[in-house]
Each structure stands twice: as C-alpha cells, then as structure tokens.
Coordinates of C-alpha atoms in Angstrom, one line a residue:
M1 CA 271.0 32.3 86.8
N2 CA 270.9 35.6 88.0
Q3 CA 267.8 38.4 87.0
D4 CA 269.7 41.7 86.3
M5 CA 270.8 43.9 82.8
G6 CA 268.8 43.8 80.0
E7 CA 266.3 41.5 80.7
K8 CA 262.4 41.1 80.9
P9 CA 262.1 40.4 84.8
I10 CA 260.8 37.2 86.2
F11 CA 260.4 38.4 89.8
Q12 CA 259.2 42.1 91.6
G13 CA 259.0 43.2 95.6
S14 CA 261.4 42.8 98.2
L15 CA 259.6 40.1 100.4
F16 CA 262.8 38.1 99.8
A17 CA 266.4 39.5 98.8
A18 CA 267.5 39.0 95.1
G19 CA 270.3 37.5 95.8
F20 CA 268.9 34.5 98.2
L21 CA 266.5 33.7 95.0
D22 CA 269.3 34.2 92.6
V23 CA 271.5 31.9 94.8
S24 CA 271.1 31.4 98.3
I25 CA 267.8 29.4 97.8
A26 CA 270.1 26.6 96.6
D27 CA 271.6 26.1 99.9
M28 CA 268.0 25.5 101.7
P29 CA 267.4 22.3 102.2
E30 CA 263.7 22.2 100.9
W31 CA 264.9 22.9 97.5
Q32 CA 267.6 20.1 97.5
A33 CA 264.9 17.9 98.6
L34 CA 263.0 19.6 94.9
D35 CA 264.0 15.8 93.2
D36 CA 263.8 15.9 89.5
E37 CA 260.7 13.7 89.6
K38 CA 258.7 15.9 91.3
T39 CA 259.9 18.7 89.9
D40 CA 259.1 17.4 85.6
R41 CA 255.6 16.4 87.4
I42 CA 254.6 20.0 88.1
E43 CA 255.9 21.3 84.9
E44 CA 253.8 19.1 83.0
G45 CA 250.6 19.5 85.2
I46 CA 250.8 23.6 84.9
S47 CA 251.8 23.6 81.7
D48 CA 249.4 21.5 80.4
I49 CA 247.0 23.4 82.7
L50 CA 248.1 26.7 81.0
A51 CA 248.2 24.6 77.1
A52 CA 244.1 24.3 77.9
F53 CA 243.4 27.2 79.1
P54 CA 241.6 30.3 76.4
V55 CA 244.1 33.1 76.3
D56 CA 243.0 34.1 72.8
Q57 CA 239.3 34.6 74.1
P58 CA 238.2 37.0 76.5
V59 CA 238.0 35.1 80.2
N60 CA 236.2 36.8 83.1
E61 CA 237.5 36.0 86.7
S62 CA 235.3 33.0 87.5
Q63 CA 236.9 30.8 84.2
T64 CA 240.1 32.0 85.3
E65 CA 240.2 30.9 88.5
D66 CA 237.8 27.5 88.5
D67 CA 240.1 27.0 85.0
L68 CA 243.6 28.0 86.2
I69 CA 244.5 29.4 89.2
W70 CA 242.3 26.6 90.9
P71 CA 244.4 23.4 89.5
V72 CA 247.9 25.3 89.5
L73 CA 247.3 25.6 93.4
G74 CA 246.5 22.0 93.5
C75 CA 249.4 20.8 91.8
L76 CA 250.9 22.9 95.0
G77 CA 250.1 20.6 96.9
W78 CA 246.6 22.8 97.7
T79 CA 243.9 20.3 98.4
E80 CA 241.9 21.4 101.1
S81 CA 240.2 24.7 100.6
L82 CA 236.8 27.3 101.0
R83 CA 235.6 29.5 98.6
Q84 CA 234.4 32.7 99.4
Q85 CA 234.9 33.2 103.1
N86 CA 232.9 36.4 104.5
L87 CA 235.5 38.1 107.3
S88 CA 232.8 40.5 108.0
S89 CA 230.0 39.6 109.7
H90 CA 227.2 42.1 108.0
G91 CA 227.8 42.7 104.1
R92 CA 229.9 41.1 102.1
E93 CA 232.6 43.9 100.9
D94 CA 235.2 41.8 101.9
V95 CA 235.7 38.1 100.8
P96 CA 238.0 37.3 99.8
D97 CA 238.2 34.4 96.6
G98 CA 239.6 31.0 99.1
L99 CA 241.3 30.2 102.0
L100 CA 243.4 27.2 102.0
F101 CA 244.3 25.6 104.7
A102 CA 247.4 22.9 106.1
D103 CA 245.3 19.4 106.2
K104 CA 242.1 17.5 105.8
A105 CA 241.6 18.2 109.9
A106 CA 241.9 21.6 109.9
K107 CA 239.5 22.6 107.8
E108 CA 237.1 20.4 109.5
R109 CA 238.1 22.5 112.9
A110 CA 237.1 25.4 110.5
N111 CA 234.0 24.6 109.5
S112 CA 233.3 24.3 113.3
F113 CA 232.4 27.9 113.5
A114 CA 229.0 28.6 112.0
R115 CA 229.8 31.6 111.2
E116 CA 232.3 32.0 108.6
W117 CA 234.5 34.6 109.5
K118 CA 235.8 33.1 112.7
R119 CA 237.3 30.2 109.8
Y120 CA 240.5 32.2 108.9
E121 CA 242.1 30.9 112.4
H122 CA 242.6 28.1 111.5
G123 CA 244.2 28.6 107.5
L124 CA 246.9 29.2 106.1
V125 CA 246.9 31.8 103.0
V126 CA 244.6 33.7 102.5
V127 CA 243.9 34.0 98.0
E128 CA 242.7 36.6 95.8
S129 CA 242.2 35.5 92.3
K130 CA 241.8 38.1 89.3
R131 CA 241.0 37.4 85.8
W132 CA 243.9 36.6 82.9
L133 CA 246.1 39.2 82.9
R134 CA 244.5 41.7 85.1
P135 CA 246.9 44.9 86.1
L136 CA 247.7 43.9 89.8
D137 CA 248.4 47.0 90.8
R138 CA 246.0 49.9 89.4
R139 CA 242.3 49.4 88.4
S140 CA 240.5 49.3 85.4
G141 CA 237.7 51.1 83.8
R142 CA 235.6 48.2 83.7
R143 CA 232.9 47.5 86.0
G144 CA 233.3 45.5 89.2
E145 CA 236.9 46.6 89.1
E146 CA 237.1 50.2 90.6
T147 CA 239.7 49.1 93.5
A148 CA 243.4 47.9 92.4
P149 CA 244.0 44.2 93.2
A150 CA 246.7 44.7 95.3
T151 CA 244.9 47.5 97.6
Q152 CA 242.2 44.7 98.0
M153 CA 244.8 41.7 99.4
L154 CA 246.1 44.6 101.3
R155 CA 242.8 45.3 103.0
Y156 CA 242.3 41.4 103.8
L157 CA 245.5 40.8 105.4
R158 CA 244.5 43.9 107.6
R159 CA 241.5 42.3 108.6
V160 CA 242.5 38.7 108.3
D161 CA 245.4 39.3 111.1
D162 CA 243.4 41.6 112.8
L163 CA 240.9 38.3 113.9
T164 CA 243.0 36.1 113.5
T165 CA 245.6 38.1 116.1
G166 CA 248.2 37.6 113.8
K167 CA 247.7 33.3 113.3
L168 CA 247.2 34.4 109.4
R169 CA 249.4 36.4 107.8
W170 CA 250.4 35.5 104.4
G171 CA 248.0 36.1 100.9
I172 CA 248.3 34.8 97.0
L173 CA 247.3 37.3 94.5
T174 CA 246.9 36.4 91.4
N175 CA 245.9 36.5 87.3
G176 CA 247.0 33.5 87.3
S177 CA 250.5 34.8 84.7
R178 CA 251.2 36.5 87.5
W179 CA 251.5 34.8 91.1
R180 CA 252.7 38.2 94.0
L181 CA 252.9 36.6 98.0
Y182 CA 252.4 39.1 100.3
H183 CA 252.9 38.8 104.4
A184 CA 250.7 40.6 106.9
G185 CA 253.8 40.6 109.6
S186 CA 256.5 42.7 106.7
R187 CA 257.4 46.3 108.0
S188 CA 256.1 47.6 104.2
V189 CA 253.4 45.2 103.0
S190 CA 252.8 47.0 100.3
E191 CA 256.4 47.1 98.8
E192 CA 257.7 43.2 100.5
F193 CA 255.5 41.2 98.6
F194 CA 257.2 38.3 95.9
E195 CA 255.8 38.3 92.6
I196 CA 257.0 35.5 90.0
D197 CA 255.9 35.4 86.1
L198 CA 254.5 32.0 85.5
S199 CA 254.1 32.7 82.2
A200 CA 257.5 33.9 81.7
V201 CA 259.5 30.7 83.9
L202 CA 257.1 28.3 82.0
N203 CA 258.3 30.3 78.4
F204 CA 254.3 31.0 77.8
P205 CA 252.6 34.0 76.1
D206 CA 252.6 37.0 78.5
D207 CA 250.3 39.5 77.5
S208 CA 252.1 40.9 74.5
G209 CA 251.8 37.6 72.9
E210 CA 255.2 37.1 73.4
S211 CA 256.9 34.5 75.5
T212 CA 260.9 34.8 77.3
D213 CA 262.3 31.8 76.0
L214 CA 264.3 31.7 78.8
P215 CA 267.4 29.6 78.7
P216 CA 266.5 25.3 80.2
E217 CA 268.7 26.1 83.8
A218 CA 267.1 28.8 84.3
R219 CA 263.7 28.2 83.8
R220 CA 264.8 25.1 85.8
H221 CA 265.7 27.4 88.2
W222 CA 262.7 29.8 88.7
L223 CA 260.0 26.8 88.4
R224 CA 261.4 25.8 91.8
V225 CA 261.4 29.2 93.5
F226 CA 258.0 28.8 92.1
M227 CA 257.7 25.4 93.3
L228 CA 258.3 26.6 96.9
V229 CA 257.4 29.8 97.7
F230 CA 253.8 28.9 96.7
G231 CA 253.8 25.4 97.5
R232 CA 251.3 24.1 100.6
E233 CA 254.4 23.1 102.7
S234 CA 256.8 26.1 102.6
F235 CA 253.6 27.6 105.0
Q236 CA 254.4 25.0 107.5
P237 CA 257.1 24.4 110.0
D238 CA 259.4 21.4 110.0
S239 CA 260.1 22.0 113.1
V240 CA 258.9 23.5 116.5
D241 CA 262.4 25.8 116.6
A242 CA 263.4 25.4 112.7
G243 CA 259.7 27.5 111.7
T244 CA 258.7 27.4 108.5
F245 CA 260.5 28.1 104.9
H246 CA 259.2 31.5 104.7
Q247 CA 260.6 33.0 107.7
R248 CA 264.1 31.1 107.0
A249 CA 264.1 32.8 103.7
I250 CA 263.2 36.4 105.0
A251 CA 265.6 35.9 107.8
E252 CA 268.2 34.9 105.0
G253 CA 267.7 37.7 103.0
R254 CA 268.0 39.6 105.7
F255 CA 271.6 38.6 106.5
H256 CA 272.5 38.5 102.3
Q257 CA 271.5 42.7 103.2
E258 CA 273.9 42.6 105.9
A259 CA 276.4 41.3 104.1
V260 CA 276.2 43.7 100.6
T261 CA 275.8 46.3 102.2
T262 CA 279.2 45.6 105.1
S263 CA 281.3 44.6 102.0
L264 CA 279.7 47.6 100.0
A265 CA 280.8 50.5 102.7
E266 CA 284.2 48.9 103.2
R267 CA 284.9 49.9 99.1
V268 CA 283.0 53.0 99.8
F269 CA 285.2 53.8 102.3
E270 CA 288.9 52.3 101.6
N271 CA 289.2 52.9 97.4
T272 CA 286.1 54.5 96.1
F273 CA 285.7 57.5 97.6
P274 CA 289.1 58.1 98.1
D275 CA 289.3 57.4 94.2
I276 CA 286.8 60.1 93.5
A277 CA 288.3 62.4 95.7
Q278 CA 291.8 61.8 93.8
A279 CA 290.8 61.9 90.4
I280 CA 288.6 65.6 90.8
A281 CA 291.8 66.8 92.8
G282 CA 293.8 65.7 89.6
T283 CA 291.5 67.4 86.8
A284 CA 291.2 70.1 89.1
P285 CA 294.1 70.7 90.8
D286 CA 293.2 74.7 91.9
A287 CA 290.1 73.3 93.6
E288 CA 290.0 74.1 97.4
P289 CA 289.6 71.0 98.7
Q290 CA 286.2 71.5 100.6
D291 CA 284.3 72.0 97.1
V292 CA 286.7 68.6 95.9
R293 CA 285.3 67.0 99.6
E294 CA 282.0 68.0 97.7
A295 CA 281.8 67.0 94.6
S296 CA 283.0 63.8 95.4
L297 CA 279.9 63.2 97.8
V298 CA 277.8 64.5 95.5
L299 CA 279.1 62.2 92.1
L300 CA 279.1 59.2 94.8
Y301 CA 275.8 59.9 96.2
R302 CA 274.4 60.4 92.4
L303 CA 275.7 57.2 91.8
L304 CA 274.2 55.8 94.3
F305 CA 270.5 57.1 93.9
I306 CA 270.7 56.1 90.3
L307 CA 271.7 52.2 91.0
Y308 CA 268.8 52.3 93.5
A309 CA 265.9 54.1 91.8
E310 CA 267.3 52.1 88.4
D311 CA 266.9 48.3 90.4
R312 CA 263.6 49.7 92.3
N313 CA 262.0 50.6 88.7
L314 CA 261.6 53.8 90.6
L315 CA 263.1 55.4 87.1
P316 CA 261.8 53.3 83.5
V317 CA 263.9 51.1 83.1
R318 CA 260.8 49.1 81.8
D319 CA 260.4 51.9 79.2
P320 CA 262.4 50.7 76.0
R321 CA 262.7 55.2 75.2
Y322 CA 265.0 54.8 78.6
D323 CA 266.9 52.3 77.4
D324 CA 269.7 53.7 75.6
Y325 CA 270.7 55.9 78.8
S326 CA 270.1 54.4 81.8
L327 CA 273.0 53.5 83.9
R328 CA 272.3 49.8 83.8
E329 CA 272.3 49.6 79.9
K330 CA 275.0 51.6 79.0
V331 CA 277.7 51.8 81.9
R332 CA 276.8 49.0 84.7
G333 CA 276.8 46.0 81.6
E334 CA 279.1 46.6 79.5
I335 CA 281.7 47.2 82.6
G336 CA 281.3 44.0 83.7
R337 CA 281.6 42.3 80.4
R338 CA 284.7 44.6 79.3
K339 CA 285.6 43.6 83.1
D340 CA 285.7 40.0 82.7
A341 CA 287.3 39.6 79.9
N342 CA 290.6 41.3 80.9
D343 CA 290.1 44.5 78.9
T344 CA 291.9 47.5 78.9
F345 CA 289.8 50.6 80.2
S346 CA 290.8 55.1 78.5
E347 CA 292.6 57.7 80.9
T348 CA 291.5 60.2 78.4
A349 CA 288.5 59.0 76.6
A350 CA 285.2 60.0 79.1
R351 CA 282.2 57.7 77.5
Y352 CA 280.9 56.7 80.5
W353 CA 281.7 60.2 82.2
S354 CA 279.2 61.9 79.0
V355 CA 276.9 59.1 79.3
I356 CA 276.4 60.0 83.3
D357 CA 276.3 62.9 82.9
D358 CA 273.5 62.9 80.1
L359 CA 271.6 61.0 82.9
C360 CA 272.2 63.5 86.0
R361 CA 271.1 66.1 83.2
A362 CA 267.5 64.4 82.6
I363 CA 266.9 63.5 86.2
D364 CA 267.3 66.7 87.3
K365 CA 265.2 68.3 84.4
G366 CA 262.4 65.3 83.2
D367 CA 262.7 64.5 80.0
A368 CA 259.5 62.9 78.9
S369 CA 260.5 61.6 75.5
V370 CA 263.1 58.5 77.0
G371 CA 259.7 58.6 80.2
L372 CA 261.6 60.6 82.8
P373 CA 260.5 62.6 85.2
P374 CA 261.9 65.1 86.7
Y375 CA 263.2 64.8 90.4
N376 CA 264.7 67.9 91.4
G377 CA 264.9 67.9 94.4
G378 CA 269.0 68.8 94.7
L379 CA 270.9 66.4 94.6
F380 CA 271.6 66.8 90.4
D381 CA 271.5 70.2 90.4
R382 CA 274.3 72.2 88.6
D383 CA 274.2 75.0 89.9
R384 CA 274.8 73.3 93.5
T385 CA 277.8 72.0 92.4
P386 CA 279.9 73.6 89.6
L387 CA 282.9 71.6 90.4
L388 CA 281.4 68.7 88.2
N389 CA 280.5 70.8 85.9
R390 CA 284.0 71.7 84.7
I391 CA 285.6 68.4 85.0
R392 CA 286.2 65.0 82.9
L393 CA 286.7 62.0 84.0
G394 CA 288.7 59.2 82.1
D395 CA 286.7 55.9 81.4
A396 CA 289.5 53.9 83.8
V397 CA 288.6 55.7 86.4
M398 CA 285.6 55.6 86.6
S399 CA 285.1 52.0 85.2
E400 CA 286.8 51.4 88.7
V401 CA 283.8 53.5 90.8
I402 CA 281.3 51.5 88.3
D403 CA 282.9 48.2 89.4
A404 CA 283.0 48.7 92.9
L405 CA 279.4 50.1 93.7
S406 CA 277.6 47.2 91.3
F407 CA 279.5 43.8 91.5
E408 CA 280.8 41.5 94.4
Q409 CA 283.9 39.8 93.7
T410 CA 282.8 36.3 94.4
P411 CA 285.3 33.1 93.9
S412 CA 282.9 32.0 90.8
G413 CA 283.2 35.8 89.5
R414 CA 281.5 39.0 89.6
R415 CA 278.0 39.1 91.3
Y416 CA 275.2 42.0 90.4
I417 CA 274.6 44.0 93.1
N418 CA 270.5 44.6 92.9
Y419 CA 270.4 47.4 94.5
R420 CA 266.4 46.7 95.4
D421 CA 267.8 44.4 98.1
L422 CA 269.3 47.5 100.2
G423 CA 267.0 49.4 102.1
V424 CA 266.7 53.1 103.0
R425 CA 268.3 52.5 106.3
H426 CA 272.2 50.4 104.7
L427 CA 271.9 53.3 102.1
G428 CA 271.8 55.9 105.0
S429 CA 274.2 53.8 106.9
V430 CA 277.4 54.1 104.0
Y431 CA 276.1 58.2 104.3
E432 CA 276.6 58.8 107.6
R433 CA 280.4 57.2 107.7
L434 CA 280.7 59.0 104.5
L435 CA 280.1 62.5 106.1
E436 CA 282.4 61.8 108.5
Q437 CA 285.0 61.6 105.9
E438 CA 287.3 64.7 105.4
V439 CA 290.2 65.8 102.2
L440 CA 292.6 67.6 103.0
R441 CA 296.2 68.2 100.7
E442 CA 299.0 67.6 101.7
D443 CA 302.7 68.4 100.2
D444 CA 300.1 68.9 96.9
R445 CA 298.5 65.6 97.6
I446 CA 294.9 64.8 97.9
V447 CA 294.8 62.6 101.7
V448 CA 291.1 60.8 103.1
R449 CA 290.3 60.2 105.8
P450 CA 288.3 59.6 109.1
N451 CA 286.8 63.2 111.3
I452 CA 283.8 63.3 113.1
F453 CA 283.9 67.0 113.0
A454 CA 284.1 67.1 109.8
R455 CA 279.9 66.5 109.8
K456 CA 279.3 68.8 112.1
D457 CA 281.6 71.6 109.9
S458 CA 279.2 71.0 106.8
G459 CA 275.8 71.1 108.8
S460 CA 274.9 68.0 107.5
Y461 CA 273.8 64.7 109.3
Y462 CA 271.6 61.4 109.2
T463 CA 269.8 59.8 112.4
P464 CA 270.7 56.2 112.6
D465 CA 267.3 53.7 111.8
D466 CA 266.8 52.8 115.9
L467 CA 266.8 56.4 116.8
V468 CA 264.1 57.6 114.0
G469 CA 261.9 54.5 115.4
L470 CA 262.7 55.7 119.1
I471 CA 261.3 59.0 118.4
I472 CA 258.3 57.7 115.9
T473 CA 257.4 55.6 118.8
E474 CA 257.4 58.1 121.6
T475 CA 256.0 60.7 119.2
L476 CA 253.1 58.8 118.2
D477 CA 252.2 56.0 120.3
P478 CA 250.5 58.1 122.9
L479 CA 248.4 59.9 120.6
V480 CA 247.1 56.2 118.8
Q481 CA 246.1 55.5 122.1
V482 CA 244.2 58.0 123.1
R483 CA 241.9 57.6 120.1
L484 CA 242.0 53.9 121.2
E485 CA 241.3 54.6 124.4
A486 CA 238.6 56.7 122.9
F487 CA 236.5 54.2 120.7
D488 CA 237.1 51.4 123.7
S489 CA 235.4 53.6 126.2
E490 CA 232.4 54.7 123.7
K491 CA 232.0 50.9 123.0
S492 CA 231.7 50.5 126.4
R493 CA 229.1 52.6 127.3
L494 CA 227.0 51.8 124.6
T495 CA 226.7 48.1 125.3
D496 CA 224.1 48.8 127.5
S497 CA 222.1 51.7 125.3
S498 CA 218.8 51.4 124.5
L499 CA 219.8 53.3 121.5
T500 CA 219.5 51.0 117.8
E501 CA 222.3 48.7 116.5
D502 CA 222.6 51.2 113.8
R503 CA 222.8 54.7 116.3
R504 CA 225.2 52.6 117.8
M505 CA 227.2 51.6 115.4
G506 CA 226.7 55.5 113.5
R507 CA 228.7 56.7 117.1
L508 CA 231.1 54.4 117.5
K509 CA 231.8 55.4 113.0
L510 CA 232.9 58.3 114.3
L511 CA 235.4 57.7 117.3
D512 CA 237.0 54.5 114.3
P513 CA 240.4 54.8 115.4
A514 CA 242.1 53.7 112.1
E515 CA 240.6 56.7 110.7
R516 CA 241.1 59.4 113.5
I517 CA 244.5 57.8 113.3
L518 CA 245.0 58.6 109.6
E519 CA 243.9 62.9 110.7
L520 CA 247.1 63.1 112.1
K521 CA 249.8 65.4 110.1
V522 CA 253.1 64.9 110.5
C523 CA 255.6 67.8 109.8
D524 CA 259.3 66.8 109.1
P525 CA 260.5 70.6 108.1
A526 CA 264.3 69.3 108.1
M527 CA 263.2 66.6 105.5
G528 CA 266.3 65.6 104.2
S529 CA 266.6 62.2 102.1
G530 CA 263.1 61.5 104.3
H531 CA 263.8 59.0 106.6
F532 CA 261.2 59.9 109.1
L533 CA 258.8 60.0 106.7
V534 CA 259.5 57.0 105.4
S535 CA 259.4 55.0 108.9
L536 CA 256.3 56.5 109.8
V537 CA 254.7 55.4 106.9
D538 CA 255.9 52.0 107.7
Y539 CA 254.9 52.0 111.3
S540 CA 251.3 53.7 110.3
R541 CA 251.1 50.1 108.2
T542 CA 252.2 47.8 111.3
G543 CA 252.2 49.8 113.9

C-alpha cells in the first residue's frame, strides 16, 4: 500500500506518519471495525455524488459546497452543523463556511447563545469549502480569491483556538477533490496537516482530466483512510482515557518516527558510515584520514539531504522534467527492485555514482531546464571537498549505502523509508553522533570508531532539540510577556475611559501583541542547519 516512488501522491502533509497510514493504521480498532458493508455503502454514496457533479462546466464555490462537499460530509456521519458562523463580534472578515457538531444536543447548546462566536465552543470541526479543484496553497487571480485557502484556514484555527481556549482545534479545508485536515495543536500547523486526493482514491478524473486507475486493493485501503480521518466518530473520544482516533494516530506516528530513526541511526553508525569511509580510502589510498572522514560525512549528508528533500517535495519531484535525474526515480527504486531479485551489482561500474554526482552538481548550481533552483548553502560545493571530485565508488558499494538509507528490513520484505516522516531533530540526532566518529589508519586499514573529541577538533556542533527549546523559551518568553502586559494594562486603563469605542480600539491596535511580537528581530549568526530558526518559527506558531 506504500505511496512511494513513481506514483501520483494520494496524500500529503505530515500530521500522520506515512508508515502509519500505509501499514500500522490497519492495527487500529477503528480500522478493524470498518466492515465491508459500511465501506461499500459510503463508497457508493460518494461515487454517486461525484458522478452527478458537473465537473465539465464552470462550478462556483457555493455549488461545490451545496452539491458536493456537504453531501460527502453527510456520508461520513456529519448530520448536525451550522453554516456561516461569525468568529468576530463585529465585521465579516472571519466567517468559516461551516461548524460541525458531534450530535443534536451539542448543536442545541450552541444555538442557546445569541452571539455566533460563542457557539464554536460546542463544535468539533471548522469547515472551509472552496470551488471545485481550486488550489489550496496559493491565491488565484479571481475576484474574491485574493487569499490562499490554506492561509485562511490557519487564521480561522488560531482565532477558534483562542475563543474556545483549546476546546476546538480541528479544521477541514477542501475543494471537493482534495480534503485536508488541520490540527491547531500541531507543532507546525502549516506543515503538519493531512491531505488526501479523494478523486484519485475513487479513480475520478482530476484537474488534468485523468484518473489514477488505482488497483482495487489500494483503492479500498485509501478509501478507508479517508473514512476514518474525516468521519465524525474519529473526532470523539471512545472513553475517558483512550482519547480520539486522531490523538492515538498521531501518537502512533511519533512512535513510528522514533523507531525508524533509531533503526536508521544504528545502520548508519554500524555499517553505512564505515563502509563509505573504507570505500573512499580504498579508492584514494594516499588520502589523509581526516580528509577521508570529511569526505565521508559530506557524501552521507548529501544523500540524506536529497532523500529528505525529495520525500518532502522540496526538490521538484512532481516536475516530469526532473524525473530522469532524481535519486528517488533513478536510484532508490531500481536498487530496491534489484535487491529483491537478488541481482548482482558491479564493483567497478559506477552508474549510481554518476547519477548522484550529476544531481549534486545540479543542486549546487541549479538547473532551470529541469525545474531545479540552486541550493548553494555549501553542502554541495565541489571546491570544499576536493577528495569527492577525484573518486568514483562502484555500484556494489553505493547499492548497499542507498539500500541502507532507503529501506527498512521487515519480515514481509523491504519497506520504503519515507523521510517526510522524519523531522529536523531526527536527522540532527544522527548528525550529532556522526560528528563524534573519527577515522584512523591502523596497519594499512581504515578504522572508524567513536571519539567525543572528534567533534570539538573539527569545530562542528549540533544543539539538541530540548536545549534549543529551552534557549528559545528563556529568551523570547520575557519579550512576549512584556508586550502582552502592555496590551492588558492599556485595556484596563481604557475600560473607564470617556473615549469613543473607535478611539479606544485604535489605541489598543497600536499595542496589539500579535503585531508587536512580529516586530521582534532574531539573529542566529552561526545558523548551520537552521535548527534554531526552524524551532523559532514553530514557537511563534504555538507559543
């Protein structure tokens, strides 16, 4: 069921781990409770809705909402809702398209409040609907579509989270074809969403007019994923302690991430890094051990960067011009298939090395002809690691390296490691331990062994995630608190003021803590991998 190399992506986002969605989700009790009769009924219902929808004609947002989105939500068990509930006490800037409730009683409690924004406290999910196939991550040139739908949803979630003091934290954004789930409690809300292509799941034509023609087994699997993730029951706890399906799914994904990281790290330290160092030293016997160490580290981290960037779509993997040059298409997939077939890899031919070397050149300088911008941060700079420019490692070596970095060995065979599931801190932990490996030459042999001083001697450091969080909290919290207190103080002072409401609001806007916090300027002079700055952005979203 893996979504991996060469397939049109069925899902996006990192709210749930790919390994969980592919495999582990089948172990959840909610999955096992989905019988064939219910699955067939929902598939038939949604397929009928899609078939009746006029995709061959211009369709506006209202029609998409009424004739497609709300009927699909009805198939998923959402029978109680309110439409167009204002999040503000005045104005019409923040008005999500819908608010979903667990049951009729919850809706009745919400309707007992005259003010619409008070009703959100009793809802489960905010819904924002867009016209059929409207892009979700960018604004269009049409009137009334000046804001990207994703930006709009993030604003709604921040507002709802504040209004309900964290009681309502879920949002569904959809254009009828692509369905996206957001969670306000995510560390990085803008990235940690889950999106599924419902058109692809049901083999319905997409914006290109083509269908995916998924195999029946895969189609059934992803339909059940859609049913679970967006179904009403998944947003409700099944007991006091067990929590909701989503909470357990996120926890299972984190467990999977840690397990994959631990397994990957063990392979890197025990085999991959020593194999690379010995292969480089064997190809360049006159090289100094320190040069071998540096070249090995650079090569390994170039590979990890590419694996991570391709699986996270940071490199143009969806651009057909890039297909013939990507590591995922040209190397990972082929090596996996050849390994499964017990094929032999040449010790002298260096086809994989050539593909990787060419790709590294293109990443460093950029190649507009294949849609690749330059990533000239230094990692791929050929002048900084001259040893890598004068060697070629054979397919036998590189196939072992790529296999170890690309696949887990499971009882059922190789399982693709999707680096989309691994965060900066996961790769950072591997990087930190790699820096403590030294390379020595003993009796004409290259030996790799741990040495805590190796990192100090090279001037290389990686700050653990917990320490990064502590530093950011201790540095920024006082600055944030000053701005919050200034706002609260002015609000209290103006309570009994004789000024008009407009003038009072004008003075408060000058001290708006959200705006004042955004005025803070943070400098990380030794940026390195950007670990501090990435964590800082996450802090600003959730702090």
